[in-house]
mmCIF file of C-alpha atoms and ligand atoms in Angstrom:
data_model
loop_
_atom_site.group_PDB
_atom_site.id
_atom_site.type_symbol
_atom_site.label_atom_id
_atom_site.label_comp_id
_atom_site.label_asym_id
_atom_site.label_seq_id
_atom_site.Cartn_x
_atom_site.Cartn_y
_atom_site.Cartn_z
ATOM 1 C CA UNK A 1 100.526 103.186 76.775
ATOM 2 C CA UNK A 2 102.786 106.039 77.794
ATOM 3 C CA UNK A 3 100.853 107.715 80.617
ATOM 4 C CA UNK A 4 101.958 105.906 83.760
ATOM 5 C CA UNK A 5 99.704 107.170 86.523
ATOM 6 C CA UNK A 6 98.160 110.038 88.430
ATOM 7 C CA UNK A 7 101.257 111.794 89.772
ATOM 8 C CA UNK A 8 99.892 114.702 91.761
ATOM 9 C CA UNK A 9 96.734 116.502 92.781
ATOM 10 C CA UNK A 10 97.149 120.222 93.430
ATOM 11 C CA UNK A 11 94.265 121.693 95.432
ATOM 12 C CA UNK A 12 93.253 124.883 97.156
ATOM 13 C CA UNK A 13 92.519 124.841 100.852
ATOM 14 C CA UNK A 14 90.964 127.541 103.010
ATOM 15 C CA UNK A 15 93.364 127.122 105.929
ATOM 16 C CA UNK A 16 96.845 125.681 105.458
ATOM 17 C CA UNK A 17 97.419 124.726 109.103
ATOM 18 C CA UNK A 18 94.146 122.760 109.272
ATOM 19 C CA UNK A 19 94.838 121.130 105.927
ATOM 20 C CA UNK A 20 98.363 120.169 107.004
ATOM 21 C CA UNK A 21 96.936 118.505 110.102
ATOM 22 C CA UNK A 22 94.481 116.519 107.976
ATOM 23 C CA UNK A 23 96.847 115.360 105.228
ATOM 24 C CA UNK A 24 99.922 114.900 107.416
ATOM 25 C CA UNK A 25 98.605 113.805 110.814
ATOM 26 C CA UNK A 26 95.289 112.097 110.022
ATOM 27 C CA UNK A 27 96.116 110.645 106.578
ATOM 28 C CA UNK A 28 99.792 110.158 107.455
ATOM 29 C CA UNK A 29 101.481 111.795 104.465
ATOM 30 C CA UNK A 30 104.916 113.378 104.894
ATOM 31 C CA UNK A 31 105.398 117.080 104.294
ATOM 32 C CA UNK A 32 108.469 117.217 102.026
ATOM 33 C CA UNK A 33 108.622 120.852 100.958
ATOM 34 C CA UNK A 34 106.999 124.168 101.781
ATOM 35 C CA UNK A 35 107.184 127.518 99.975
ATOM 36 C CA UNK A 36 104.972 130.591 99.393
ATOM 37 C CA UNK A 37 101.925 129.267 101.265
ATOM 38 C CA UNK A 38 102.149 125.903 99.500
ATOM 39 C CA UNK A 39 102.805 122.512 101.098
ATOM 40 C CA UNK A 40 104.034 119.471 99.140
ATOM 41 C CA UNK A 41 103.369 116.009 100.558
ATOM 42 C CA UNK A 42 104.109 112.398 99.675
ATOM 43 C CA UNK A 43 102.882 109.061 101.023
ATOM 44 C CA UNK A 44 105.256 106.459 102.469
ATOM 45 C CA UNK A 45 105.118 104.025 99.522
ATOM 46 C CA UNK A 46 105.574 106.699 96.865
ATOM 47 C CA UNK A 47 109.016 107.299 95.389
ATOM 48 C CA UNK A 48 108.477 110.610 93.591
ATOM 49 C CA UNK A 49 108.919 113.965 95.313
ATOM 50 C CA UNK A 50 105.244 114.684 96.004
ATOM 51 C CA UNK A 51 101.717 113.566 95.182
ATOM 52 C CA UNK A 52 99.552 116.166 96.913
ATOM 53 C CA UNK A 53 100.040 119.937 96.826
ATOM 54 C CA UNK A 54 98.056 122.195 99.159
ATOM 55 C CA UNK A 55 97.774 125.869 98.390
ATOM 56 C CA UNK A 56 96.064 128.296 100.742
ATOM 57 C CA UNK A 57 93.457 130.357 98.906
ATOM 58 C CA UNK A 58 89.968 128.904 98.647
ATOM 59 C CA UNK A 59 88.826 125.402 97.878
ATOM 60 C CA UNK A 60 88.881 123.013 94.924
ATOM 61 C CA UNK A 61 91.149 121.741 92.224
ATOM 62 C CA UNK A 62 94.038 123.797 90.841
ATOM 63 C CA UNK A 63 95.434 121.103 88.529
ATOM 64 C CA UNK A 64 96.221 117.429 88.074
ATOM 65 C CA UNK A 65 99.628 116.005 87.171
ATOM 66 C CA UNK A 66 99.962 112.728 85.258
ATOM 67 C CA UNK A 67 103.391 111.145 84.859
ATOM 68 C CA UNK A 68 104.433 110.018 81.392
ATOM 69 C CA UNK A 69 107.131 107.443 80.627
ATOM 70 C CA UNK A 70 109.483 109.606 78.508
ATOM 71 C CA UNK A 71 109.948 112.860 76.588
ATOM 72 C CA UNK A 72 109.130 111.250 73.233
ATOM 73 C CA UNK A 73 105.673 110.340 74.539
ATOM 74 C CA UNK A 74 105.232 113.884 75.835
ATOM 75 C CA UNK A 75 105.985 115.269 72.357
ATOM 76 C CA UNK A 76 103.468 112.836 70.818
ATOM 77 C CA UNK A 77 100.790 113.806 73.311
ATOM 78 C CA UNK A 78 101.452 117.488 72.610
ATOM 79 C CA UNK A 79 100.819 116.993 68.877
ATOM 80 C CA UNK A 80 97.721 114.863 69.452
ATOM 81 C CA UNK A 81 96.253 117.329 71.973
ATOM 82 C CA UNK A 82 96.795 120.221 69.560
ATOM 83 C CA UNK A 83 95.123 118.405 66.679
ATOM 84 C CA UNK A 84 92.236 117.499 68.994
ATOM 85 C CA UNK A 85 91.787 121.251 69.491
ATOM 86 C CA UNK A 86 92.822 121.464 73.128
ATOM 87 C CA UNK A 87 94.822 124.367 74.504
ATOM 88 C CA UNK A 88 98.405 123.190 75.118
ATOM 89 C CA UNK A 89 101.414 125.046 76.445
ATOM 90 C CA UNK A 90 104.944 124.100 77.389
ATOM 91 C CA UNK A 91 105.744 123.853 81.067
ATOM 92 C CA UNK A 92 109.288 124.555 82.225
ATOM 93 C CA UNK A 93 111.342 122.817 84.867
ATOM 94 C CA UNK A 94 110.808 124.515 88.216
ATOM 95 C CA UNK A 95 107.320 125.905 87.495
ATOM 96 C CA UNK A 96 106.250 123.170 89.899
ATOM 97 C CA UNK A 97 108.720 122.497 92.699
ATOM 98 C CA UNK A 98 110.998 119.582 91.768
ATOM 99 C CA UNK A 99 109.074 118.741 88.533
ATOM 100 C CA UNK A 100 110.843 118.861 85.143
ATOM 101 C CA UNK A 101 109.788 120.170 81.719
ATOM 102 C CA UNK A 102 106.407 119.070 80.446
ATOM 103 C CA UNK A 103 103.171 120.209 78.858
ATOM 104 C CA UNK A 104 100.080 121.821 80.328
ATOM 105 C CA UNK A 105 96.793 120.916 78.691
ATOM 106 C CA UNK A 106 93.401 122.467 79.261
ATOM 107 C CA UNK A 107 91.025 119.515 78.987
ATOM 108 C CA UNK A 108 87.696 119.844 77.108
ATOM 109 C CA UNK A 109 86.203 119.953 80.629
ATOM 110 C CA UNK A 110 88.354 123.049 81.464
ATOM 111 C CA UNK A 111 90.440 121.168 84.043
ATOM 112 C CA UNK A 112 94.179 121.828 83.862
ATOM 113 C CA UNK A 113 96.283 118.709 83.403
ATOM 114 C CA UNK A 114 100.063 118.742 83.488
ATOM 115 C CA UNK A 115 102.069 115.930 81.917
ATOM 116 C CA UNK A 116 105.707 115.416 82.793
ATOM 117 C CA UNK A 117 108.289 112.655 82.806
ATOM 118 C CA UNK A 118 110.837 114.031 85.281
ATOM 119 C CA UNK A 119 110.334 114.662 88.980
ATOM 120 C CA UNK A 120 112.852 114.514 91.831
ATOM 121 C CA UNK A 121 113.223 111.034 93.281
ATOM 122 C CA UNK A 122 112.981 110.735 97.049
ATOM 123 C CA UNK A 123 112.357 106.983 97.318
ATOM 124 C CA UNK A 124 109.825 105.113 99.432
ATOM 125 C CA UNK A 125 110.070 104.909 103.226
ATOM 126 C CA UNK A 126 111.163 101.274 103.009
ATOM 127 C CA UNK A 127 113.781 101.660 100.279
ATOM 128 C CA UNK A 128 114.961 99.291 97.563
ATOM 129 C CA UNK A 129 117.346 97.012 99.455
ATOM 130 C CA UNK A 130 115.818 94.151 101.440
ATOM 131 C CA UNK A 131 112.803 96.322 102.281
ATOM 132 C CA UNK A 132 110.385 95.846 105.170
ATOM 133 C CA UNK A 133 106.733 95.461 104.136
ATOM 134 C CA UNK A 134 105.876 98.734 105.883
ATOM 135 C CA UNK A 135 107.916 101.432 107.628
ATOM 136 C CA UNK A 136 109.294 99.886 110.836
ATOM 137 C CA UNK A 137 109.229 103.290 112.544
ATOM 138 C CA UNK A 138 105.430 103.107 112.025
ATOM 139 C CA UNK A 139 103.000 105.351 110.200
ATOM 140 C CA UNK A 140 100.989 108.335 111.389
ATOM 141 C CA UNK A 141 97.208 108.125 111.423
ATOM 142 C CA UNK A 142 95.789 106.168 108.502
ATOM 143 C CA UNK A 143 99.224 105.845 106.894
ATOM 144 C CA UNK A 144 97.987 106.059 103.297
ATOM 145 C CA UNK A 145 100.533 104.281 101.077
ATOM 146 C CA UNK A 146 99.853 106.069 97.794
ATOM 147 C CA UNK A 147 97.574 108.193 95.647
ATOM 148 C CA UNK A 148 95.313 106.165 93.349
ATOM 149 C CA UNK A 149 92.867 108.076 91.125
ATOM 150 C CA UNK A 150 90.689 111.120 90.791
ATOM 151 C CA UNK A 151 87.104 111.818 89.745
ATOM 152 C CA UNK A 152 86.191 115.106 88.068
ATOM 153 C CA UNK A 153 82.994 116.504 86.576
ATOM 154 C CA UNK A 154 82.403 117.490 82.943
ATOM 155 C CA UNK A 155 79.547 119.055 80.994
ATOM 156 C CA UNK A 156 80.306 116.777 78.036
ATOM 157 C CA UNK A 157 81.594 113.418 79.300
ATOM 158 C CA UNK A 158 81.538 111.977 75.766
ATOM 159 C CA UNK A 159 83.960 114.606 74.482
ATOM 160 C CA UNK A 160 86.248 114.130 77.477
ATOM 161 C CA UNK A 161 86.216 110.347 77.045
ATOM 162 C CA UNK A 162 87.184 110.780 73.386
ATOM 163 C CA UNK A 163 90.044 113.083 74.437
ATOM 164 C CA UNK A 164 91.390 110.507 76.887
ATOM 165 C CA UNK A 165 91.102 107.728 74.286
ATOM 166 C CA UNK A 166 92.566 109.575 71.309
ATOM 167 C CA UNK A 167 95.170 111.807 72.945
ATOM 168 C CA UNK A 168 96.274 109.848 76.024
ATOM 169 C CA UNK A 169 95.555 106.191 75.072
ATOM 170 C CA UNK A 170 93.281 105.636 78.068
ATOM 171 C CA UNK A 171 90.524 103.045 77.861
ATOM 172 C CA UNK A 172 87.128 102.929 79.582
ATOM 173 C CA UNK A 173 86.883 100.170 82.185
ATOM 174 C CA UNK A 174 83.239 100.988 82.857
ATOM 175 C CA UNK A 175 80.652 103.389 81.466
ATOM 176 C CA UNK A 176 77.398 104.642 82.965
ATOM 177 C CA UNK A 177 74.792 105.365 80.303
ATOM 178 C CA UNK A 178 71.297 106.876 80.195
ATOM 179 C CA UNK A 179 68.598 107.798 77.705
ATOM 180 C CA UNK A 180 65.937 105.737 75.905
ATOM 181 C CA UNK A 181 68.548 103.885 73.814
ATOM 182 C CA UNK A 182 71.367 104.211 76.387
ATOM 183 C CA UNK A 183 73.311 106.476 74.036
ATOM 184 C CA UNK A 184 73.897 109.250 76.560
ATOM 185 C CA UNK A 185 77.159 108.945 78.505
ATOM 186 C CA UNK A 186 76.773 109.948 82.166
ATOM 187 C CA UNK A 187 80.120 108.725 83.490
ATOM 188 C CA UNK A 188 83.285 106.956 82.411
ATOM 189 C CA UNK A 189 85.950 105.204 84.532
ATOM 190 C CA UNK A 190 89.199 105.106 82.545
ATOM 191 C CA UNK A 191 92.613 103.490 83.006
ATOM 192 C CA UNK A 192 96.074 103.835 81.476
ATOM 193 C CA UNK A 193 97.756 100.793 83.055
ATOM 194 C CA UNK A 194 96.068 97.849 84.770
ATOM 195 C CA UNK A 195 94.076 99.557 87.538
ATOM 196 C CA UNK A 196 90.264 99.726 87.353
ATOM 197 C CA UNK A 197 90.647 103.490 86.877
ATOM 198 C CA UNK A 198 93.272 106.238 86.900
ATOM 199 C CA UNK A 199 90.722 108.954 86.214
ATOM 200 C CA UNK A 200 86.933 109.019 86.116
ATOM 201 C CA UNK A 201 84.429 111.679 85.252
ATOM 202 C CA UNK A 202 80.704 112.116 85.598
ATOM 203 C CA UNK A 203 78.345 114.621 84.040
ATOM 204 C CA UNK A 204 78.377 117.907 85.917
ATOM 205 C CA UNK A 205 79.919 121.333 86.004
ATOM 206 C CA UNK A 206 83.166 121.842 84.076
ATOM 207 C CA UNK A 207 86.393 122.324 86.027
ATOM 208 C CA UNK A 208 85.243 120.743 89.283
ATOM 209 C CA UNK A 209 86.713 118.063 91.513
ATOM 210 C CA UNK A 210 84.456 115.364 92.928
ATOM 211 C CA UNK A 211 87.224 113.569 94.844
ATOM 212 C CA UNK A 212 90.722 112.161 94.770
ATOM 213 C CA UNK A 213 91.510 108.780 96.256
ATOM 214 C CA UNK A 214 94.253 106.945 98.076
ATOM 215 C CA UNK A 215 94.913 103.253 97.565
ATOM 216 C CA UNK A 216 94.556 101.007 100.621
ATOM 217 C CA UNK A 217 95.916 97.453 100.689
ATOM 218 C CA UNK A 218 92.719 95.699 101.786
ATOM 219 C CA UNK A 219 89.305 95.896 103.426
ATOM 220 C CA UNK A 220 90.627 95.660 106.982
ATOM 221 C CA UNK A 221 93.026 98.571 106.369
ATOM 222 C CA UNK A 222 90.046 100.480 105.002
ATOM 223 C CA UNK A 223 88.009 99.767 108.136
ATOM 224 C CA UNK A 224 90.932 100.881 110.312
ATOM 225 C CA UNK A 225 91.094 104.091 108.213
ATOM 226 C CA UNK A 226 87.455 104.656 109.199
ATOM 227 C CA UNK A 227 88.424 104.230 112.878
ATOM 228 C CA UNK A 228 91.136 106.896 112.530
ATOM 229 C CA UNK A 229 88.643 109.225 110.823
ATOM 230 C CA UNK A 230 86.251 108.795 113.737
ATOM 231 C CA UNK A 231 89.049 109.423 116.279
ATOM 232 C CA UNK A 232 89.855 112.680 114.480
ATOM 233 C CA UNK A 233 86.250 113.794 113.837
ATOM 234 C CA UNK A 234 86.705 113.679 110.058
ATOM 235 C CA UNK A 235 83.323 114.203 108.326
ATOM 236 C CA UNK A 236 82.410 110.995 106.457
ATOM 237 C CA UNK A 237 80.346 111.205 103.272
ATOM 238 C CA UNK A 238 79.600 107.486 102.954
ATOM 239 C CA UNK A 239 81.114 104.107 103.614
ATOM 240 C CA UNK A 240 82.715 101.773 104.377
ATOM 241 C CA UNK A 241 80.905 100.207 101.434
ATOM 242 C CA UNK A 242 81.440 98.344 98.174
ATOM 243 C CA UNK A 243 81.311 99.988 94.750
ATOM 244 C CA UNK A 244 79.522 98.141 91.950
ATOM 245 C CA UNK A 245 81.525 100.123 89.399
ATOM 246 C CA UNK A 246 85.221 99.114 89.731
ATOM 247 C CA UNK A 247 84.254 96.524 92.408
ATOM 248 C CA UNK A 248 86.381 98.536 94.870
ATOM 249 C CA UNK A 249 85.780 99.169 98.553
ATOM 250 C CA UNK A 250 85.458 102.736 99.722
ATOM 251 C CA UNK A 251 85.086 105.418 102.345
ATOM 252 C CA UNK A 252 84.392 108.976 101.156
ATOM 253 C CA UNK A 253 85.233 111.815 103.517
ATOM 254 C CA UNK A 254 86.064 115.516 103.529
ATOM 255 C CA UNK A 255 89.174 117.518 104.318
ATOM 256 C CA UNK A 256 88.678 120.574 106.586
ATOM 257 C CA UNK A 257 88.150 122.829 103.518
ATOM 258 C CA UNK A 258 85.439 120.592 102.060
ATOM 259 C CA UNK A 259 87.492 118.874 99.345
ATOM 260 C CA UNK A 260 86.296 115.260 99.102
ATOM 261 C CA UNK A 261 88.836 112.465 99.643
ATOM 262 C CA UNK A 262 88.433 108.702 99.320
ATOM 263 C CA UNK A 263 90.269 105.640 100.555
ATOM 264 C CA UNK A 264 89.884 102.849 98.022
ATOM 265 C CA UNK A 265 90.840 99.169 98.109
ATOM 266 C CA UNK A 266 90.172 96.092 96.015
ATOM 267 C CA UNK A 267 88.936 96.292 92.450
ATOM 268 C CA UNK A 268 90.061 94.134 89.541
ATOM 269 C CA UNK A 269 92.886 94.122 86.987
ATOM 270 C CA UNK A 270 92.353 95.710 83.581
ATOM 271 C CA UNK A 271 94.804 95.921 80.625
ATOM 272 C CA UNK A 272 94.934 96.483 76.887
ATOM 273 C CA UNK A 273 92.530 93.625 76.116
ATOM 274 C CA UNK A 274 89.889 94.815 78.639
ATOM 275 C CA UNK A 275 86.272 94.804 77.459
ATOM 276 C CA UNK A 276 84.289 97.761 78.738
ATOM 277 C CA UNK A 277 81.530 97.111 81.283
ATOM 278 C CA UNK A 278 78.246 99.024 80.949
ATOM 279 C CA UNK A 279 75.977 100.230 83.765
ATOM 280 C CA UNK A 280 72.539 101.597 82.982
ATOM 281 C CA UNK A 281 71.198 104.617 84.848
ATOM 282 C CA UNK A 282 68.413 102.630 86.556
ATOM 283 C CA UNK A 283 71.184 100.672 88.336
ATOM 284 C CA UNK A 284 73.373 103.714 89.114
ATOM 285 C CA UNK A 285 72.771 103.565 92.883
ATOM 286 C CA UNK A 286 74.006 99.962 92.948
ATOM 287 C CA UNK A 287 76.939 100.979 90.709
ATOM 288 C CA UNK A 288 78.090 103.682 93.125
ATOM 289 C CA UNK A 289 77.117 102.044 96.419
ATOM 290 C CA UNK A 290 76.574 98.338 95.860
ATOM 291 C CA UNK A 291 76.142 97.640 99.581
ATOM 292 C CA UNK A 292 73.326 100.071 100.358
ATOM 293 C CA UNK A 293 71.897 100.664 96.834
ATOM 294 C CA UNK A 294 71.238 104.300 97.533
ATOM 295 C CA UNK A 295 73.099 107.526 96.813
ATOM 296 C CA UNK A 296 72.913 110.502 99.089
ATOM 297 C CA UNK A 297 72.000 113.723 97.271
ATOM 298 C CA UNK A 298 75.046 115.420 98.818
ATOM 299 C CA UNK A 299 77.305 112.840 97.168
ATOM 300 C CA UNK A 300 75.967 113.864 93.758
ATOM 301 C CA UNK A 301 75.810 117.602 94.288
ATOM 302 C CA UNK A 302 78.870 118.532 96.383
ATOM 303 C CA UNK A 303 81.945 119.247 94.244
ATOM 304 C CA UNK A 304 84.799 121.696 94.776
HETATM 305 FE FE1 FE2 B 1 86.986 107.100 93.513
#
């Protein structure tokens, strides 16, 4: 599998100063670069130049970046995406600050996905030589260590799942199905490495973002993240709770512009020999929120 991971999430925010406070001071990311009303941030345990890009001018997703292992894989993906019928264009070094050449694909769900293999290397806060387990100078706020996954909405989840399988070699860890014979795909949680998911999508409006998530090391770090959210009056959507789907632990919350974030811990290990798990629609509430077995209507309807 040549796609390595979710590399960056580029979003619009209504107010850059408020957004900077949220992502830098409350979540604890570092601001590494700023130009033309755009802020680039990275988390302490990430080595690449940035993982979140904030652009002032509205709300919602601009594009997703997924990192690919090498240029040969990029060329292969380009051919496969074209024969799938997706719109593909070349992306040049410098079109995104500190990111190299790559390709820009418009997904069947109308989301823009950039694939690249080169990005400036800044290194983690603890380095590569006899590293400490966490930055000894401390972390700000929650101190998120890294980006984890994203969840988007699509009018035709089946088509999008086929794109991820055939073009990008992703595999479904779990699927949510509906209909009298369970043939209708409502959601798919897909991975490229060994995580429970690197991207997920549920049926909904094309081009929208449901949330993007940060990895947390464990449940107690997640609970502490909730404390920091409360200290900073961050609006919480739901959690702390357990997911049925992915078996992860979660808190969903909103940035000041209304983009939904998540902190996510736990989950299981997947891999090439993974056998897909199925959830039926009658158990969807348990799948999303295993602890409380109910889903708030806002959780289903609010996307940006
Ligand atoms: Fe998530």
